[in-house]
Amino acid sequence: MSYAQVYGQWQKDPEGFWLSAAEGLDWVKKPVKALDDSRAPLYEWFTDAQVNTCWNAVDRHVIAGRGKQPAIIHDSPVTGTKHVITYAELQDRVSRLAGALKAKGIVKGDRVIIYMPMVPEALEAMLACARLGAIHSVVFGGFAANELAVRIDDCTPKAIIAASCGIELNRVVHYKPLLDAAIDQADHKPDFCVIFQREQEVAKLTPGRDVAWHEFQYGVTPADCVPVEGNHPAYILYTSGTTGAPKGVVRPTAGHLVALNWTMAAIYNVGAGDVFWAASDVGWVVGHSYICYAPLIAGCTTIVYEGKPVGTPDAAAFWRVINEHKVKSFFTAPTALRAIKRDDPEGKLVPSLPTLQALYLAGERADPDTIHWAQNHLKVPVIDHWWQTETGYAIAANPLGIEHLPVKIGSPSVAMPGYDVQVLDEGGHPVSPGTLGAIAIKLPLPPGTLPTLWNAEDRFRRSYLNHFPGYYETGDAGYVDADGYLYIMARTDDVINVAGHRLSTGAMEEVLASHKDVAECAVIGVADDLKGQSPLGFLCLNKGSNRPHDEVVKECVKLMRDQIGPVADFKRAVVVDRLPKTRSGKILRGTMVKIADSQPWKMPATIDDPTILDEITTALKSLGFARG
Ligand code: COA
Ligand code: AMP
């Protein structure tokens, strides 16, 4: 069947389409109905079913005779180790960890925060939660204690599972002191913490609260899988919104299973026994969907890579992993390829890659230079696909497992079944092909996408549903061409994308504003050759502050690292007298971005005082921007 036929089949009978996709899973109680629209515009899927994620990702493969097949390969150049875990071993390890959690009182619906680097134990912790119907929330290691504290208070976990440390190129990341600081800072306190001690740094445990990973599991009875309702939350993953408070995206269990299983065959063209690698981090949605769940649900071998695209040891690291472990489908962010291209512009370090079938890119806009470089040197199709934490899998892609559509560089191709993507004008009316507008998806969203935000249904409605009634607002702007190919051009909100990491300029402004000398501030995302975008701060100091500007800037950079974390990558700020604003007081961030990036710009008609833009241009020039 062609892509058009499959998409048409879904359009004609969405209920039948998803019930048929559900056949690929093991159910405790099979769904009779797919969509539950009883609370529209809030929708849920497979609410009448009973299922367990861990069973589908682990146990059923052992029963099907895949016990000896590698489930996880941990390849860790930063520690110089490699380790294979088979499906049978994974079943044993996960059921024991789940047994230990159960013995300590973790039951279905309890929240468990996981704060771990790229080690197989992170996946095991996620799966152990899924086994019990506990709701995990994984927090990325590059966040500071404050961000962890915010998440602890929002999802009120009964337990936290953490590692003693992570390893970055230039340093050991001390997870345990960060965890201790976060628990001190949070109002909510977990009952207990399980600490996975790594030999690179053994952490000091807090008596009465912390227990070591192995000791915790000693002599426990392994736990069986607990059936949960189809709409039971599988996990909460926090992502950046417009304000400092992150949004807790809820992932529903059954839709997640059905949709991810469908994507493995249809988009990534892999099945049981194939090796799949997503070079991301378990702290991001790509890590949840395509390092942990989808490859395991599909019976593939997944790679947990604890390293970087460059520097561990060089720009050939990805190609070594692909060849050594016989990877068939590979997924990464464009920024990682840009880092490789920068070190190896002529592709001299790229060997022949006989097992590789395709390269998938997502997380940010894939620039044509990077795609060309990858096409020329990897000699496989390069598939850009577009998705968000909220959806959990691709909204638009080139579905290699169905049909390899012609690639149009600059476009993540076409809408996947389940998604009726429309480009709307400000009034919510669809615009004609080629016209730029807000990208929205006609409700209902397909299975597996967020049904709500954790503890924040009102915010869910305000953030996604209210602006364009009947649609989900993606927050991205772009257009569709005459062939139905989508082009994602920019965000319509205060979210920026730094090295494939989604960050909120609003959250950064809140941090800067907390500095005692800062009266007012703005953060914008300026173009960056390597990371796509990079944050840049503008600071107006309090009247009477005579502190040297470079001192205040240094303190602000440190404050951001302490409050949000190194992942914010906030390294540059400049002191200015005033910020450009509209007459109603809105800061003209968009105009500042255009000036910084040397893009053509028009004087906004609503500007209060046009002369401020001269001052901003001078400040930007002092930092090496606005040179065009
Ligand atoms: N734990 C702790 N710190 C982390 C971290 C983690 N898991 N991940 C990143 N950091 C730190 C880095 O060490 C760096 O700290 P520094 O300021 O002390 O150098 C900072 O956060 C910024 O990191 P990053 O933006 O990743 O920059 P980098 O220079 O270390 O690496 C790339 C650049 C391009 C190699 C890297 O960004 C990369 O591999 N990106 C791919 C991203 C990706 O896969 N995203 C997933 C979305 S699909
Ligand atoms: P995240 O929730 O971190 O996955 O970030 C989602 C956002 O990243 C999207 O809303 C887009 O702005 C951007 N994004 C993701 N994939 C792509 C892509 N293929 N092309 C352009 N932008 C993308």
XYZ file of C-alpha atoms and ligand atoms in Angstrom:
699
model
C 0.000 0.000 0.000
C 1.168 3.530 -0.722
C 1.403 6.312 1.853
C -1.648 7.979 0.274
C -3.656 4.764 0.634
C -2.652 4.257 4.267
C -3.407 7.894 5.119
C -6.720 7.589 3.253
C -7.578 4.441 5.181
C -7.078 6.286 8.454
C -9.133 9.278 7.236
C -12.012 7.023 6.211
C -12.090 4.963 9.382
C -9.875 6.214 12.237
C -11.555 3.884 14.729
C -10.880 0.825 12.552
C -7.350 2.008 11.766
C -6.298 2.229 15.427
C -8.139 -0.929 16.511
C -6.283 -2.780 13.788
C -2.952 -1.229 14.914
C -3.822 -2.406 18.448
C -3.700 -6.022 17.208
C 0.099 -5.858 17.371
C 0.089 -5.800 21.203
C -0.720 -8.228 24.020
C -3.794 -7.103 25.992
C -5.129 -8.228 29.341
C -8.478 -6.914 28.088
C -8.635 -6.073 24.409
C -10.081 -2.674 23.453
C -13.519 -2.777 21.857
C -13.583 0.959 21.278
C -10.633 3.128 20.241
C -11.660 6.766 20.838
C -13.401 8.020 23.949
C -14.862 11.447 23.109
C -17.196 11.688 26.092
C -15.239 14.712 27.439
C -14.493 16.438 24.125
C -12.481 18.531 23.440
C -10.503 16.363 25.874
C -10.034 12.988 24.211
C -8.732 9.634 25.412
C -7.999 6.339 23.686
C -8.556 2.677 24.539
C -10.167 3.535 27.882
C -12.014 0.183 27.971
C -8.805 -1.856 27.656
C -6.422 -3.344 30.229
C -2.759 -3.705 29.402
C 0.786 -3.551 30.792
C 3.624 -1.736 29.033
C 6.456 -3.756 30.578
C 4.816 -7.010 29.519
C 4.705 -5.772 25.940
C 8.263 -4.421 26.010
C 9.924 -7.334 27.787
C 8.059 -10.462 28.919
C 6.207 -11.237 25.731
C 9.471 -11.332 23.773
C 10.939 -13.869 26.199
C 7.836 -16.035 25.776
C 8.156 -15.671 21.992
C 11.676 -17.156 22.154
C 13.736 -13.960 22.056
C 15.173 -14.450 25.560
C 18.732 -14.738 24.273
C 18.508 -11.754 21.931
C 20.209 -8.565 23.143
C 17.557 -6.145 24.344
C 19.948 -3.376 25.411
C 23.534 -2.705 24.391
C 25.222 -0.168 26.633
C 28.101 1.418 24.738
C 29.888 3.891 26.975
C 33.021 5.506 25.581
C 33.119 7.851 28.575
C 33.725 4.906 30.931
C 35.397 2.656 28.356
C 32.822 -0.117 28.865
C 30.322 -2.101 26.767
C 27.647 -4.350 28.140
C 24.896 -6.472 26.580
C 21.628 -7.288 28.366
C 19.427 -9.953 26.771
C 15.643 -9.929 26.932
C 15.730 -12.768 29.505
C 18.206 -10.837 31.645
C 16.153 -7.683 31.265
C 13.046 -9.511 32.441
C 14.931 -10.765 35.468
C 16.483 -7.381 36.313
C 13.266 -5.411 35.838
C 11.030 -7.807 37.739
C 13.473 -7.789 40.663
C 13.692 -4.012 40.757
C 9.887 -3.828 40.524
C 9.677 -6.399 43.346
C 11.894 -4.213 45.533
C 9.842 -1.101 44.777
C 6.659 -3.030 45.547
C 8.091 -4.264 48.834
C 8.722 -0.612 49.780
C 5.098 0.236 49.073
C 5.107 1.489 45.468
C 1.750 0.734 43.881
C -0.126 1.603 40.709
C -0.511 5.356 40.293
C 2.386 6.324 42.596
C 4.898 8.699 41.036
C 8.601 7.860 40.884
C 11.221 10.360 39.701
C 14.176 8.933 37.800
C 17.348 11.040 37.664
C 19.977 9.033 35.828
C 22.522 9.295 33.024
C 22.701 7.043 29.961
C 22.991 3.703 31.728
C 20.765 0.636 31.182
C 19.592 0.987 34.792
C 17.690 4.115 33.710
C 15.619 2.032 31.270
C 15.239 -0.698 33.872
C 13.885 1.848 36.355
C 11.384 3.110 33.768
C 10.281 -0.425 32.937
C 10.059 -1.426 36.619
C 7.660 1.477 37.176
C 5.651 0.434 34.135
C 5.532 -3.129 35.492
C 3.797 -1.882 38.642
C 1.649 0.766 36.954
C 3.671 3.432 38.792
C 4.049 6.709 36.889
C 7.640 7.687 36.238
C 9.018 11.113 35.580
C 12.549 11.133 34.206
C 14.548 14.323 34.779
C 17.435 15.148 32.433
C 20.864 15.174 34.110
C 21.821 18.564 32.676
C 19.247 20.360 34.844
C 20.179 22.043 38.097
C 18.822 21.098 41.535
C 16.204 23.837 41.336
C 14.603 22.319 38.212
C 14.557 18.930 39.907
C 12.929 20.494 42.981
C 10.192 22.073 40.856
C 9.410 18.654 39.378
C 9.441 16.972 42.810
C 6.868 19.465 44.050
C 4.689 19.126 40.970
C 4.453 15.345 40.711
C 5.006 14.518 44.433
C 6.939 11.258 43.979
C 6.884 8.537 46.610
C 10.382 7.490 45.520
C 13.329 8.853 43.562
C 15.693 6.559 41.688
C 19.022 8.225 40.900
C 22.580 7.415 39.962
C 25.563 8.564 41.970
C 27.028 10.402 38.981
C 27.030 11.072 35.285
C 30.051 11.654 33.101
C 30.432 14.582 30.740
C 33.462 15.217 28.524
C 35.013 17.723 30.880
C 33.716 16.624 34.271
C 31.898 14.163 36.492
C 28.318 15.325 37.115
C 27.663 14.858 40.822
C 24.044 13.692 40.757
C 23.785 12.887 44.442
C 24.568 16.387 45.822
C 22.176 17.787 43.204
C 19.502 15.343 44.368
C 20.101 16.195 48.043
C 19.888 19.925 47.295
C 16.681 19.432 45.299
C 15.021 17.431 48.086
C 16.077 20.081 50.631
C 14.606 22.791 48.454
C 11.333 21.005 47.619
C 8.307 21.154 49.912
C 7.396 17.566 49.086
C 9.718 14.855 50.399
C 9.938 11.368 48.870
C 9.601 8.371 51.213
C 12.868 6.913 49.948
C 15.597 7.183 47.305
C 17.323 4.336 45.495
C 20.890 5.206 44.500
C 22.696 3.370 41.734
C 26.338 3.635 42.810
C 28.721 3.969 39.863
C 32.364 3.123 40.301
C 33.411 6.532 38.929
C 31.925 8.158 42.034
C 30.358 6.439 45.016
C 27.887 8.744 46.731
C 27.325 9.175 50.445
C 23.872 7.841 51.316
C 21.487 9.648 53.638
C 20.634 7.185 56.436
C 16.962 6.343 56.731
C 16.145 7.770 53.304
C 18.606 6.370 50.765
C 19.207 2.782 49.873
C 21.794 1.406 47.448
C 20.520 -0.180 44.211
C 21.853 -3.726 44.786
C 21.161 -3.909 48.494
C 17.644 -2.661 47.804
C 16.960 -5.624 45.549
C 18.682 -8.295 47.627
C 16.435 -11.312 48.287
C 13.220 -9.672 47.025
C 10.383 -11.532 45.311
C 10.228 -10.469 41.651
C 7.031 -8.594 40.786
C 4.549 -9.563 38.091
C 3.073 -7.084 35.621
C 0.086 -5.131 36.959
C -2.678 -4.564 34.387
C -3.706 -0.920 34.021
C -6.534 0.833 32.170
C -5.732 2.058 28.677
C -5.812 5.706 29.763
C -3.691 5.194 32.885
C -0.712 7.615 32.787
C 2.454 5.756 31.826
C 4.694 8.695 32.593
C 4.967 12.442 33.079
C 7.668 14.282 31.154
C 8.238 17.943 31.895
C 8.918 20.267 28.994
C 9.471 23.982 28.577
C 6.562 26.311 28.113
C 6.255 30.061 28.043
C 6.729 30.573 31.777
C 9.233 29.250 34.290
C 6.927 26.445 35.438
C 7.532 23.438 33.191
C 4.557 21.617 31.716
C 4.024 18.025 32.854
C 3.125 16.205 29.661
C 1.088 13.094 30.504
C 1.570 9.989 28.361
C -1.359 7.551 28.308
C -0.453 3.845 28.479
C -2.352 2.071 25.704
C -2.172 4.792 23.051
C 1.571 5.020 23.668
C 1.979 1.285 23.081
C -0.184 1.197 19.963
C 1.260 4.298 18.332
C 4.922 3.521 19.042
C 4.544 -0.031 17.789
C 2.958 1.305 14.605
C 5.772 3.812 14.011
C 8.549 1.217 14.286
C 7.294 -0.615 11.220
C 5.743 2.262 9.280
C 8.261 5.059 9.821
C 11.514 3.364 10.842
C 11.014 0.144 8.851
C 12.360 -2.087 11.621
C 10.987 -5.134 13.392
C 11.906 -7.813 15.912
C 15.605 -8.672 15.812
C 16.705 -5.407 14.166
C 19.098 -3.021 15.890
C 17.737 0.479 16.428
C 19.691 3.417 17.810
C 18.484 6.827 18.912
C 21.482 8.908 20.011
C 19.599 11.082 22.456
C 19.161 10.989 26.224
C 16.532 9.241 28.337
C 15.728 12.648 29.834
C 14.115 13.799 26.580
C 11.056 12.524 24.771
C 13.194 10.935 22.039
C 14.876 8.918 24.755
C 11.555 7.814 26.246
C 10.039 6.815 22.931
C 13.010 5.591 20.898
C 15.754 4.586 23.312
C 13.476 2.843 25.779
C 9.937 1.996 24.775
C 9.439 1.680 21.020
C 12.479 -0.499 20.187
C 11.663 -2.840 23.061
C 7.951 -2.984 22.276
C 8.914 -3.958 18.723
C 11.403 -6.612 19.912
C 14.448 -4.742 18.552
C 17.828 -4.287 20.201
C 18.237 -0.740 21.489
C 21.544 1.028 22.024
C 22.161 3.086 25.142
C 25.094 5.287 24.142
C 26.895 7.186 26.872
C 29.057 9.465 24.795
C 29.006 12.438 22.474
C 29.045 12.815 18.695
C 32.533 14.299 18.901
C 35.229 14.016 21.539
C 34.513 10.399 22.577
C 37.049 10.052 21.076
C 36.428 11.735 17.721
C 33.940 12.505 14.967
C 33.850 8.845 13.910
C 32.215 7.711 17.171
C 28.702 7.375 15.716
C 29.949 5.382 12.725
C 31.898 3.019 14.997
C 28.767 2.305 17.038
C 26.666 1.764 13.900
C 29.119 -0.711 12.403
C 30.077 -2.469 15.618
C 26.473 -3.143 16.671
C 25.000 -3.486 13.154
C 22.523 -0.643 13.505
C 19.770 -0.618 10.888
C 17.936 2.628 11.734
C 19.686 5.555 13.355
C 18.112 8.655 14.882
C 19.871 11.814 16.023
C 19.503 15.593 16.205
C 20.846 17.850 13.420
C 23.090 19.602 15.942
C 24.994 16.359 16.548
C 25.634 16.034 12.799
C 26.734 19.662 12.626
C 29.272 18.927 15.357
C 30.563 15.940 13.347
C 30.588 17.912 10.087
C 32.571 20.696 11.751
C 35.318 18.225 12.753
C 35.150 16.160 9.565
C 33.889 18.466 6.806
C 34.935 16.145 4.009
C 33.569 13.012 5.633
C 36.999 11.376 5.722
C 36.144 9.565 8.937
C 32.913 8.066 7.575
C 33.464 4.410 6.662
C 31.137 2.283 4.597
C 28.038 1.602 6.712
C 26.707 -1.681 5.315
C 23.910 -2.312 7.864
C 22.568 1.222 7.965
C 19.289 1.687 6.129
C 18.420 5.291 6.949
C 19.246 8.266 9.131
C 16.399 10.051 10.951
C 16.672 13.617 12.193
C 14.411 15.514 14.605
C 14.375 17.928 17.491
C 15.034 21.093 15.501
C 15.041 22.321 11.934
C 17.432 20.291 9.773
C 19.415 22.767 7.683
C 20.097 21.870 4.033
C 23.919 21.872 4.439
C 23.729 19.250 7.144
C 21.311 17.086 5.162
C 23.526 17.280 2.063
C 26.611 16.363 4.061
C 24.825 13.341 5.545
C 23.405 12.237 2.195
C 26.791 12.498 0.499
C 28.812 10.709 3.131
C 26.434 8.212 4.710
C 24.896 7.244 1.378
C 21.517 6.392 2.903
C 18.188 8.240 2.880
C 18.180 11.132 5.356
C 14.711 11.475 6.824
C 13.811 14.668 8.637
C 10.734 14.225 10.821
C 8.855 16.647 13.018
C 7.444 16.007 16.453
C 7.136 17.313 19.991
C 7.294 16.102 23.567
C 3.530 16.491 23.592
C 2.930 14.025 20.747
C 5.642 11.492 21.663
C 6.193 10.472 18.038
C 6.280 11.975 14.577
C 3.514 14.262 13.375
C 5.143 14.474 9.954
C 7.673 12.117 8.429
C 8.701 10.202 5.357
C 7.330 6.758 6.240
C 10.074 4.505 4.918
C 8.274 1.338 6.039
C 5.251 2.249 3.912
C 6.750 4.151 1.011
C 9.914 6.166 0.530
C 8.423 9.424 -0.699
C 10.554 11.903 -2.637
C 12.642 13.913 -0.173
C 12.242 17.696 -0.236
C 15.115 19.273 1.600
C 13.886 21.646 4.290
C 10.663 19.700 4.833
C 9.962 16.878 7.313
C 7.639 15.562 4.571
C 3.996 14.727 5.150
C 1.453 14.251 7.936
C 1.327 10.788 9.467
C -1.985 8.931 9.793
C -3.754 10.228 12.891
C -2.725 13.806 12.232
C -4.874 16.219 10.233
C -2.374 19.085 10.061
C -3.646 22.528 9.060
C -1.981 25.897 8.683
C -4.201 28.635 10.120
C -4.319 32.416 9.998
C -4.809 34.490 13.167
C -8.586 34.079 12.826
C -8.253 30.282 12.791
C -9.015 29.874 9.077
C -6.963 27.471 6.952
C -4.640 29.337 4.583
C -3.750 28.330 1.039
C -0.639 26.280 0.204
C 2.578 28.258 0.449
C 1.162 30.749 2.956
C 2.814 31.000 6.342
C 0.630 30.497 9.414
C 0.250 28.786 12.758
C 0.440 25.025 12.487
C -2.465 23.317 14.203
C -3.800 19.765 14.327
C -7.483 19.053 14.033
C -8.812 17.338 17.176
C -8.769 14.618 18.258
C -5.041 14.035 18.401
C -4.127 10.380 17.763
C -3.415 7.698 20.404
C -0.344 8.199 22.591
C -0.390 11.998 22.463
C -0.973 14.032 25.620
C -4.552 13.929 26.952
C -3.766 16.684 29.475
C -0.998 18.232 31.602
C -0.282 16.751 35.017
C -2.393 18.553 37.643
C -3.044 21.355 35.167
C -6.053 20.753 32.945
C -6.751 24.465 32.732
C -3.223 25.174 31.576
C -3.614 22.372 29.024
C -6.708 24.058 27.596
C -5.078 27.501 27.662
C -1.790 26.347 26.142
C -3.111 24.136 23.383
C -6.883 24.218 22.849
C -8.359 27.660 23.431
C -6.637 29.729 20.751
C -8.014 27.744 17.805
C -11.210 25.972 18.940
C -11.385 22.450 17.500
C -7.611 22.302 17.038
C -4.453 21.524 18.994
C -2.049 24.460 18.667
C 1.472 23.136 18.073
C 3.332 26.383 18.851
C 5.151 26.032 15.541
C 4.664 28.254 12.495
C 5.189 27.181 8.910
C 3.441 26.295 5.688
C 2.326 23.378 3.529
C 3.243 23.200 -0.156
C 0.998 22.109 -3.003
C 2.080 18.460 -2.533
C 1.144 18.463 1.138
C 4.753 18.697 2.382
C 5.113 20.618 5.621
C 7.753 23.256 6.338
C 8.389 24.101 10.003
C 9.853 27.585 10.193
C 9.740 28.952 13.758
C 8.086 28.795 17.152
C 5.210 31.152 17.835
C 5.964 31.277 21.563
C 8.943 31.945 23.829
C 10.482 28.535 23.310
C 13.949 28.263 21.779
C 15.807 25.180 20.645
C 19.455 24.962 21.717
C 21.380 21.899 20.506
C 18.076 20.067 20.065
C 17.106 20.933 23.639
C 13.856 22.793 24.160
C 14.244 25.763 26.488
C 12.021 28.596 27.628
C 13.297 32.162 27.325
C 10.549 33.093 29.796
C 12.064 30.753 32.369
C 15.503 32.253 31.736
C 14.133 35.774 32.163
C 12.658 34.785 35.518
C 16.127 33.680 36.642
C 17.827 36.892 35.443
C 15.133 39.030 37.045
C 15.949 37.429 40.400
C 19.471 38.960 40.334
C 19.540 41.836 42.825
C 20.984 44.358 40.343
C 18.673 43.504 37.438
C 15.627 45.739 37.037
C 14.429 44.363 33.734
C 15.648 41.833 31.234
C 14.991 39.949 28.014
C 16.348 36.700 26.626
C 16.318 35.944 22.916
C 17.500 32.976 20.852
C 20.116 34.036 18.284
C 21.222 31.871 15.350
C 24.142 29.573 16.142
C 26.056 27.582 13.532
C 26.455 24.539 15.765
C 23.507 24.559 18.139
C 20.832 26.047 15.883
C 20.002 28.685 18.462
C 21.818 30.098 21.438
C 20.364 32.208 24.291
C 21.446 35.814 24.696
C 20.441 38.042 27.611
C 19.818 41.789 27.810
C 20.012 43.299 31.272
C 18.794 46.704 32.475
C 20.278 47.415 35.876
C 18.533 49.038 38.830
C 18.830 52.813 39.046
C 21.838 53.631 41.159
C 23.562 50.319 40.508
C 27.161 51.182 39.784
C 28.458 47.641 39.684
C 30.866 46.874 36.803
C 28.789 45.409 33.977
C 31.041 42.425 33.346
C 30.709 41.406 36.996
C 26.908 41.441 36.816
C 26.990 39.500 33.542
C 29.279 36.865 35.085
C 26.977 36.508 38.064
C 23.966 36.144 35.781
C 25.685 33.403 33.775
C 26.459 31.570 37.017
C 22.929 32.107 38.320
C 21.470 30.529 35.189
C 23.769 27.513 35.513
C 22.812 27.121 39.177
C 19.094 27.624 38.651
C 18.313 25.959 35.296
C 21.521 24.027 34.691
C 24.375 23.698 32.197
C 21.886 22.569 29.553
C 20.567 26.148 29.298
C 23.928 26.939 27.706
C 23.518 30.553 28.784
C 26.927 32.123 28.330
C 26.293 35.615 26.933
C 24.523 38.713 28.203
C 24.919 42.455 27.772
C 23.893 45.429 29.874
C 21.720 48.024 28.100
C 19.937 51.149 29.342
C 16.512 50.292 27.987
C 14.645 47.545 26.146
C 12.665 48.195 22.954
C 8.946 47.922 23.637
C 5.592 48.462 22.022
C 3.462 51.303 23.306
C 1.566 48.757 25.394
C 4.830 47.637 27.005
C 5.556 44.368 25.176
C 9.264 43.739 24.637
C 10.049 43.490 20.911
C 12.047 40.263 21.112
C 11.319 39.276 17.505
C 12.855 42.483 16.159
C 15.901 42.045 18.406
C 16.405 38.521 17.035
C 16.251 39.792 13.452
C 18.782 42.542 14.142
C 21.123 40.101 15.923
C 20.913 37.600 13.049
C 21.408 40.357 10.432
C 18.042 39.523 8.886
C 15.925 42.123 7.108
C 13.554 43.782 9.583
C 10.932 46.508 9.613
C 10.489 49.164 12.260
C 7.429 47.909 14.225
C 4.561 50.383 13.841
C 3.721 50.004 17.523
C 7.218 50.791 18.824
C 7.346 53.234 21.692
C 10.774 54.755 21.060
C 12.605 53.768 17.833
C 15.945 55.161 19.041
C 16.269 52.275 21.511
C 16.864 49.938 18.576
C 20.071 51.849 17.763
C 21.294 51.219 21.288
C 20.381 47.535 20.997
C 22.204 47.276 17.655
C 25.325 48.819 19.186
C 25.144 46.389 22.105
C 24.707 43.439 19.738
C 27.660 44.590 17.627
C 29.829 44.674 20.759
C 29.117 40.941 21.086
C 29.872 40.200 17.449
C 26.234 40.118 16.222
C 24.319 42.359 13.810
C 27.249 42.552 11.410
C 25.270 42.035 8.209
N 24.219 15.938 32.240
C 24.909 17.002 32.707
N 25.310 18.022 31.920
C 25.008 17.942 30.616
C 24.299 16.866 30.065
C 23.899 15.837 30.941
N 23.209 14.784 30.523
N 24.166 17.077 28.737
C 24.766 18.241 28.456
N 25.280 18.756 29.588
C 26.053 19.991 29.738
C 27.287 19.947 28.869
O 28.352 19.311 29.531
C 27.570 21.423 28.660
O 28.194 21.898 29.838
P 29.402 22.969 29.783
O 28.689 24.281 29.654
O 30.072 22.789 31.094
O 30.269 22.638 28.624
C 26.175 22.051 28.641
O 25.309 21.102 29.274
C 25.649 22.340 27.259
O 25.566 21.096 26.588
P 25.305 20.940 25.030
O 24.391 22.029 24.587
O 24.902 19.556 24.755
O 26.691 21.303 24.373
P 28.041 20.532 24.230
O 29.010 21.568 23.765
O 28.390 19.733 25.442
O 27.790 19.493 23.034
C 26.785 18.730 20.983
C 27.400 19.899 21.744
C 26.257 19.197 19.653
C 27.834 17.660 20.822
C 25.634 18.202 21.845
O 24.764 19.264 22.118
C 24.810 17.083 21.288
O 25.201 15.948 21.179
N 23.575 17.386 20.978
C 22.598 16.423 20.539
C 21.398 16.707 21.350
C 20.361 15.655 21.286
O 20.587 14.516 20.981
N 19.165 16.089 21.644
C 18.049 15.234 21.776
C 16.860 15.786 21.112
S 16.385 14.740 19.803
P 10.653 18.852 21.880
O 9.340 18.917 22.575
O 11.812 19.104 22.775
O 10.796 17.614 21.058
O 10.678 20.078 20.869
C 9.663 20.194 19.918
C 9.932 21.358 19.032
O 11.181 21.182 18.349
C 8.907 21.483 17.940
O 7.739 22.135 18.364
C 9.675 22.251 16.888
O 9.720 23.622 17.205
C 11.065 21.670 17.017
N 11.248 20.556 16.071
C 11.240 19.245 16.344
N 11.485 18.517 15.235
C 11.639 19.391 14.219
C 11.892 19.282 12.805
N 12.073 18.094 12.238
N 11.963 20.413 12.083
C 11.793 21.630 12.658
N 11.563 21.800 13.971
C 11.479 20.704 14.759
